[in-house]
């Protein structure tokens, strides 16, 4: 029970990696707020995960919506120990074809959304004397990826924000780290052309895609006290795709 009695907010937890993380955190004793835009999947997720979870609809790109999320969490649980900034979207296109809208939508969710959630949660963690922030980067942000100008920019920015927040928030007892997943079996990769995905799979030394639980286990480690001295780090959980 590595997260016994801890209160966690996991954004994007209605589906994919975030859902697996909610499941894993609950197995280890946490209460999880499933903070997601997708109402139908969020309600279903909370139903499956049981009474150690609560769905709160949020658009992380919208400051007011994030404020409401955090006040709901504080009302219900009194505090928040762990924030996993996991929500993310893709709008893939080659640079020459990428529209302004595609560029901005991805920045709004993947970058500004992480800024909103962290900024709203931090005062509560400071008041409580500490906490854990986990941000989701990507292999695409660390090494670049064809068709992902917008997405790679946000996921590289996550690495810089994580290091900056580690420097600002360490003295407040708040650990800040990131996870950079490789290609992982969720809806996000299902949108990829099969030939591109096959190429990616073939160059992973482990010869498989990641599972949502592979990534959830890394979130769990960083959220637990076992990682108390891990700080400002980006943990690559990618089967060594780019090694
Ligand atoms: N490496 C090298 N070349 C590539 C390539 C790759 N990975 N992907 C495409 N190309 C090449 C194509 O072969 C093609 O070359 P030619 O012009 O010589 O024929 C050229 O780039 C244009 O490709 P398309 O014909 O496919 O162009 P399009 O405009 O129809 O589509 C695209 C472009 C939307 C980017 C499409 O190729 C695509 O969806 N690619 C996959 C992008 C991707 O990897 N997304 C990851 C999603 S999962 C995720 O984001 C999670 C995470 O964090 C990893
Ligand atoms: P997914 O598409 O399965 O789940 C993403 C979740 O985020 C969905 O439930 C969606 O409703 C939610 N979401 C989207 N926009 C939102 C918003 N504005 N506000 C609140 N919630 C919102 O994707 P997946 O694969 O589980 O991705 C999770 C994270 O992992 C993302 O940050 C993604 O960029 C990252 N990642 C995924 C990889 C993969 O191969 N699947 C690889 C590397 C990183």
Coordinates of N, CA, C and O in Angstrom, one line a residue, residues 111-186:
X111 N 0.2 21.8 -22.9 CA 1.2 22.7 -22.2 C 0.5 23.7 -21.3 O 0.7 23.6 -20.0
X112 N -0.4 24.5 -21.8 CA -1.1 25.4 -20.9 C -1.9 24.6 -19.9 O -2.0 25.1 -18.7
X113 N -2.5 23.5 -20.2 CA -3.3 22.7 -19.3 C -2.4 22.2 -18.1 O -2.9 22.3 -17.0
X114 N -1.2 21.9 -18.4 CA -0.3 21.4 -17.3 C 0.0 22.6 -16.4 O 0.1 22.5 -15.1
X115 N 0.2 23.8 -17.0 CA 0.5 25.0 -16.2 C -0.7 25.3 -15.3 O -0.5 25.6 -14.1
X116 N -1.9 25.3 -15.9 CA -3.1 25.6 -15.1 C -3.3 24.7 -13.9 O -3.5 25.1 -12.8
X117 N -3.2 23.4 -14.2 CA -3.4 22.4 -13.1 C -2.4 22.5 -12.0 O -2.8 22.5 -10.8
X118 N -1.2 22.7 -12.4 CA -0.1 22.7 -11.4 C -0.3 24.0 -10.6 O -0.2 24.0 -9.3
X119 N -0.5 25.1 -11.3 CA -0.6 26.4 -10.5 C -1.8 26.4 -9.6 O -1.7 27.0 -8.5
X120 N -2.9 25.8 -9.9 CA -4.0 25.8 -9.0 C -3.8 24.8 -7.8 O -4.4 25.0 -6.7
X121 N -3.1 23.8 -8.0 CA -2.9 22.8 -7.0 C -1.8 23.2 -6.0 O -1.9 22.9 -4.8
X122 N -0.8 23.9 -6.5 CA 0.4 24.2 -5.6 C 0.1 24.8 -4.3 O 0.6 24.4 -3.3
X123 N -0.8 25.8 -4.2 CA -1.0 26.5 -2.9 C -1.5 25.5 -1.9 O -1.1 25.6 -0.7
X124 N -2.3 24.5 -2.3 CA -2.8 23.5 -1.3 C -1.6 22.5 -0.9 O -1.6 22.1 0.2
X125 N -0.7 22.2 -1.8 CA 0.4 21.4 -1.4 C 1.4 22.1 -0.5 O 1.9 21.6 0.5
X126 N 1.6 23.4 -0.8 CA 2.5 24.2 0.0 C 1.9 24.3 1.5 O 2.6 24.1 2.5
X127 N 0.6 24.5 1.5 CA -0.1 24.6 2.9 C 0.0 23.3 3.6 O 0.2 23.3 4.8
X128 N 0.0 22.2 2.9 CA 0.1 20.9 3.6 C 1.6 20.5 3.8 O 1.8 19.4 4.5
X129 N 2.5 21.2 3.3 CA 3.9 20.9 3.6 C 4.6 20.0 2.6 O 5.7 19.6 2.8
X130 N 3.9 19.7 1.5 CA 4.5 18.9 0.4 C 3.6 18.3 -0.5 O 2.4 18.4 -0.4
X131 N 4.1 17.5 -1.5 CA 3.3 16.8 -2.5 C 4.2 16.3 -3.6 O 5.4 16.4 -3.6
X132 N 3.5 15.7 -4.5 CA 4.2 15.1 -5.7 C 3.5 15.6 -7.0 O 2.3 15.5 -7.1
X133 N 4.3 16.1 -7.9 CA 3.8 16.5 -9.2 C 4.5 15.5 -10.3 O 5.7 15.4 -10.3
X134 N 3.7 14.9 -11.1 CA 4.2 14.1 -12.2 C 3.6 14.6 -13.5 O 2.4 14.7 -13.7
X135 N 4.5 14.9 -14.4 CA 4.1 15.5 -15.7 C 4.4 14.4 -16.8 O 5.4 13.6 -16.7
X136 N 3.6 14.4 -17.8 CA 3.8 13.4 -18.9 C 4.4 14.1 -20.1 O 3.8 14.9 -20.8
X137 N 5.6 13.7 -20.4 CA 6.3 14.1 -21.6 C 6.1 13.0 -22.7 O 5.0 12.3 -22.7
X138 N 7.0 12.7 -23.5 CA 6.9 11.7 -24.6 C 8.2 11.5 -25.3 O 9.0 12.4 -25.4
X139 N 8.4 10.3 -25.8 CA 9.5 10.0 -26.7 C 9.6 11.1 -27.8 O 10.7 11.5 -28.3
X140 N 8.4 11.5 -28.3 CA 8.4 12.5 -29.4 C 9.0 13.9 -28.9 O 9.6 14.6 -29.7
X141 N 8.8 14.2 -27.7 CA 9.3 15.5 -27.2 C 10.8 15.4 -27.0 O 11.6 16.4 -27.1
X142 N 11.3 14.2 -26.6 CA 12.7 14.1 -26.3 C 13.5 13.9 -27.6 O 14.6 14.5 -27.8
X143 N 13.0 13.2 -28.6 CA 13.8 12.9 -29.8 C 13.2 13.5 -31.1 O 13.8 13.4 -32.2
X144 N 12.0 14.1 -31.0 CA 11.3 14.6 -32.2 C 10.5 13.4 -32.9 O 10.8 12.3 -32.7
X145 N 9.5 13.8 -33.7 CA 8.8 12.8 -34.5 C 8.1 13.4 -35.7 O 7.5 14.4 -35.6
X146 N 8.3 12.7 -36.8 CA 7.6 13.2 -38.1 C 6.2 13.4 -37.9 O 5.5 12.6 -37.3
X147 N 5.6 14.6 -38.3 CA 4.2 14.9 -38.2 C 3.8 15.4 -36.8 O 2.6 15.6 -36.6
X148 N 4.7 15.7 -35.9 CA 4.3 16.2 -34.6 C 5.0 17.5 -34.1 O 5.4 17.6 -33.0
X149 N 5.1 18.4 -35.0 CA 5.7 19.7 -34.6 C 5.0 20.3 -33.3 O 5.7 20.6 -32.4
X150 N 3.7 20.3 -33.3 CA 3.0 20.9 -32.2 C 3.2 20.0 -30.9 O 3.5 20.5 -29.9
X151 N 2.9 18.7 -31.1 CA 3.0 17.8 -29.9 C 4.4 17.7 -29.4 O 4.6 17.8 -28.1
X152 N 5.4 17.5 -30.2 CA 6.8 17.4 -29.8 C 7.2 18.7 -29.0 O 7.9 18.6 -28.0
X153 N 6.7 19.8 -29.5 CA 7.1 21.1 -28.8 C 6.6 21.1 -27.4 O 7.3 21.5 -26.5
X154 N 5.3 20.6 -27.2 CA 4.7 20.6 -25.9 C 5.4 19.6 -25.0 O 5.7 19.9 -23.8
X155 N 5.8 18.5 -25.6 CA 6.3 17.4 -24.7 C 7.8 17.7 -24.4 O 8.3 17.2 -23.3
X156 N 8.5 18.5 -25.2 CA 9.9 19.0 -24.9 C 9.7 20.0 -23.8 O 10.5 20.1 -22.8
X157 N 8.7 20.9 -23.9 CA 8.5 21.9 -22.9 C 8.2 21.3 -21.5 O 8.6 21.9 -20.5
X158 N 7.6 20.2 -21.5 CA 7.3 19.5 -20.2 C 8.6 19.2 -19.5 O 8.7 19.4 -18.2
X159 N 9.6 18.9 -20.2 CA 10.9 18.5 -19.6 C 11.5 19.8 -18.9 O 12.0 19.8 -17.8
X160 N 11.4 20.9 -19.6 CA 11.9 22.2 -19.1 C 11.1 22.7 -17.9 O 11.7 23.2 -16.9
X161 N 9.8 22.6 -18.0 CA 8.9 23.0 -16.9 C 9.2 22.1 -15.7 O 9.2 22.6 -14.5
X162 N 9.4 20.9 -15.9 CA 9.6 19.9 -14.8 C 10.9 20.3 -14.0 O 10.9 20.4 -12.8
X163 N 11.9 20.7 -14.8 CA 13.2 21.0 -14.1 C 13.0 22.4 -13.4 O 13.6 22.6 -12.3
X164 N 12.3 23.3 -14.0 CA 12.1 24.6 -13.4 C 11.3 24.5 -12.1 O 11.7 25.1 -11.1
X165 N 10.3 23.7 -12.2 CA 9.5 23.5 -11.0 C 10.2 22.8 -9.9 O 10.0 23.0 -8.7
X166 N 11.1 21.9 -10.3 CA 11.9 21.2 -9.3 C 12.8 22.2 -8.5 O 12.9 22.1 -7.3
X167 N 13.3 23.2 -9.3 CA 14.1 24.2 -8.6 C 13.3 25.1 -7.8 O 13.7 25.5 -6.7
X168 N 12.1 25.5 -8.2 CA 11.2 26.4 -7.5 C 10.6 25.7 -6.3 O 10.4 26.4 -5.2
X169 N 10.2 24.5 -6.4 CA 9.2 23.9 -5.4 C 9.9 22.9 -4.5 O 9.3 22.5 -3.5
X170 N 11.1 22.6 -4.8 CA 11.9 21.6 -3.9 C 11.9 22.1 -2.5 O 11.6 21.3 -1.5
X171 N 12.1 23.3 -2.3 CA 12.2 23.9 -0.9 C 10.9 23.9 -0.2 O 10.8 24.1 1.0
X172 N 9.8 23.6 -0.9 CA 8.5 23.6 -0.3 C 8.1 22.1 0.0 O 6.9 21.8 0.3
X173 N 9.0 21.2 -0.2 CA 8.7 19.8 0.0 C 8.0 19.1 -1.1 O 7.4 18.0 -0.9
X174 N 8.0 19.7 -2.3 CA 7.2 19.2 -3.4 C 8.2 18.6 -4.4 O 9.1 19.3 -5.0
X175 N 8.0 17.3 -4.7 CA 8.8 16.6 -5.7 C 8.2 16.8 -7.1 O 6.9 16.6 -7.2
X176 N 9.0 17.1 -8.1 CA 8.4 17.3 -9.4 C 9.3 16.4 -10.4 O 10.5 16.5 -10.4
X177 N 8.6 15.5 -11.1 CA 9.3 14.7 -12.1 C 8.4 14.5 -13.3 O 7.2 14.8 -13.3
X178 N 9.0 13.9 -14.3 CA 8.2 13.6 -15.6 C 8.5 12.2 -16.0 O 9.5 11.6 -15.6
X179 N 7.5 11.7 -16.7 CA 7.7 10.4 -17.4 C 7.6 10.6 -18.9 O 6.7 11.4 -19.3
X180 N 8.5 10.0 -19.6 CA 8.4 10.1 -21.1 C 8.1 8.7 -21.7 O 9.0 7.9 -21.9
X181 N 6.8 8.5 -21.9 CA 6.5 7.1 -22.5 C 6.9 7.0 -23.9 O 6.9 8.0 -24.7
X182 N 7.2 5.8 -24.3 CA 7.3 5.5 -25.7 C 5.9 5.1 -26.3 O 4.9 5.4 -25.6
X183 N 5.9 4.6 -27.5 CA 4.6 4.3 -28.1 C 3.9 3.2 -27.2 O 4.4 2.1 -27.0
X184 N 2.6 3.6 -26.8 CA 1.9 2.8 -25.8 C 0.5 2.5 -26.3 O -0.1 3.3 -27.0
X185 N 0.1 1.3 -26.1 CA -1.2 0.8 -26.6 C -2.4 1.5 -26.1 O -3.0 1.1 -25.1
X186 N -2.8 2.7 -26.7 CA -4.0 3.4 -26.3 C -4.6 3.9 -27.6 O -4.1 3.8 -28.6

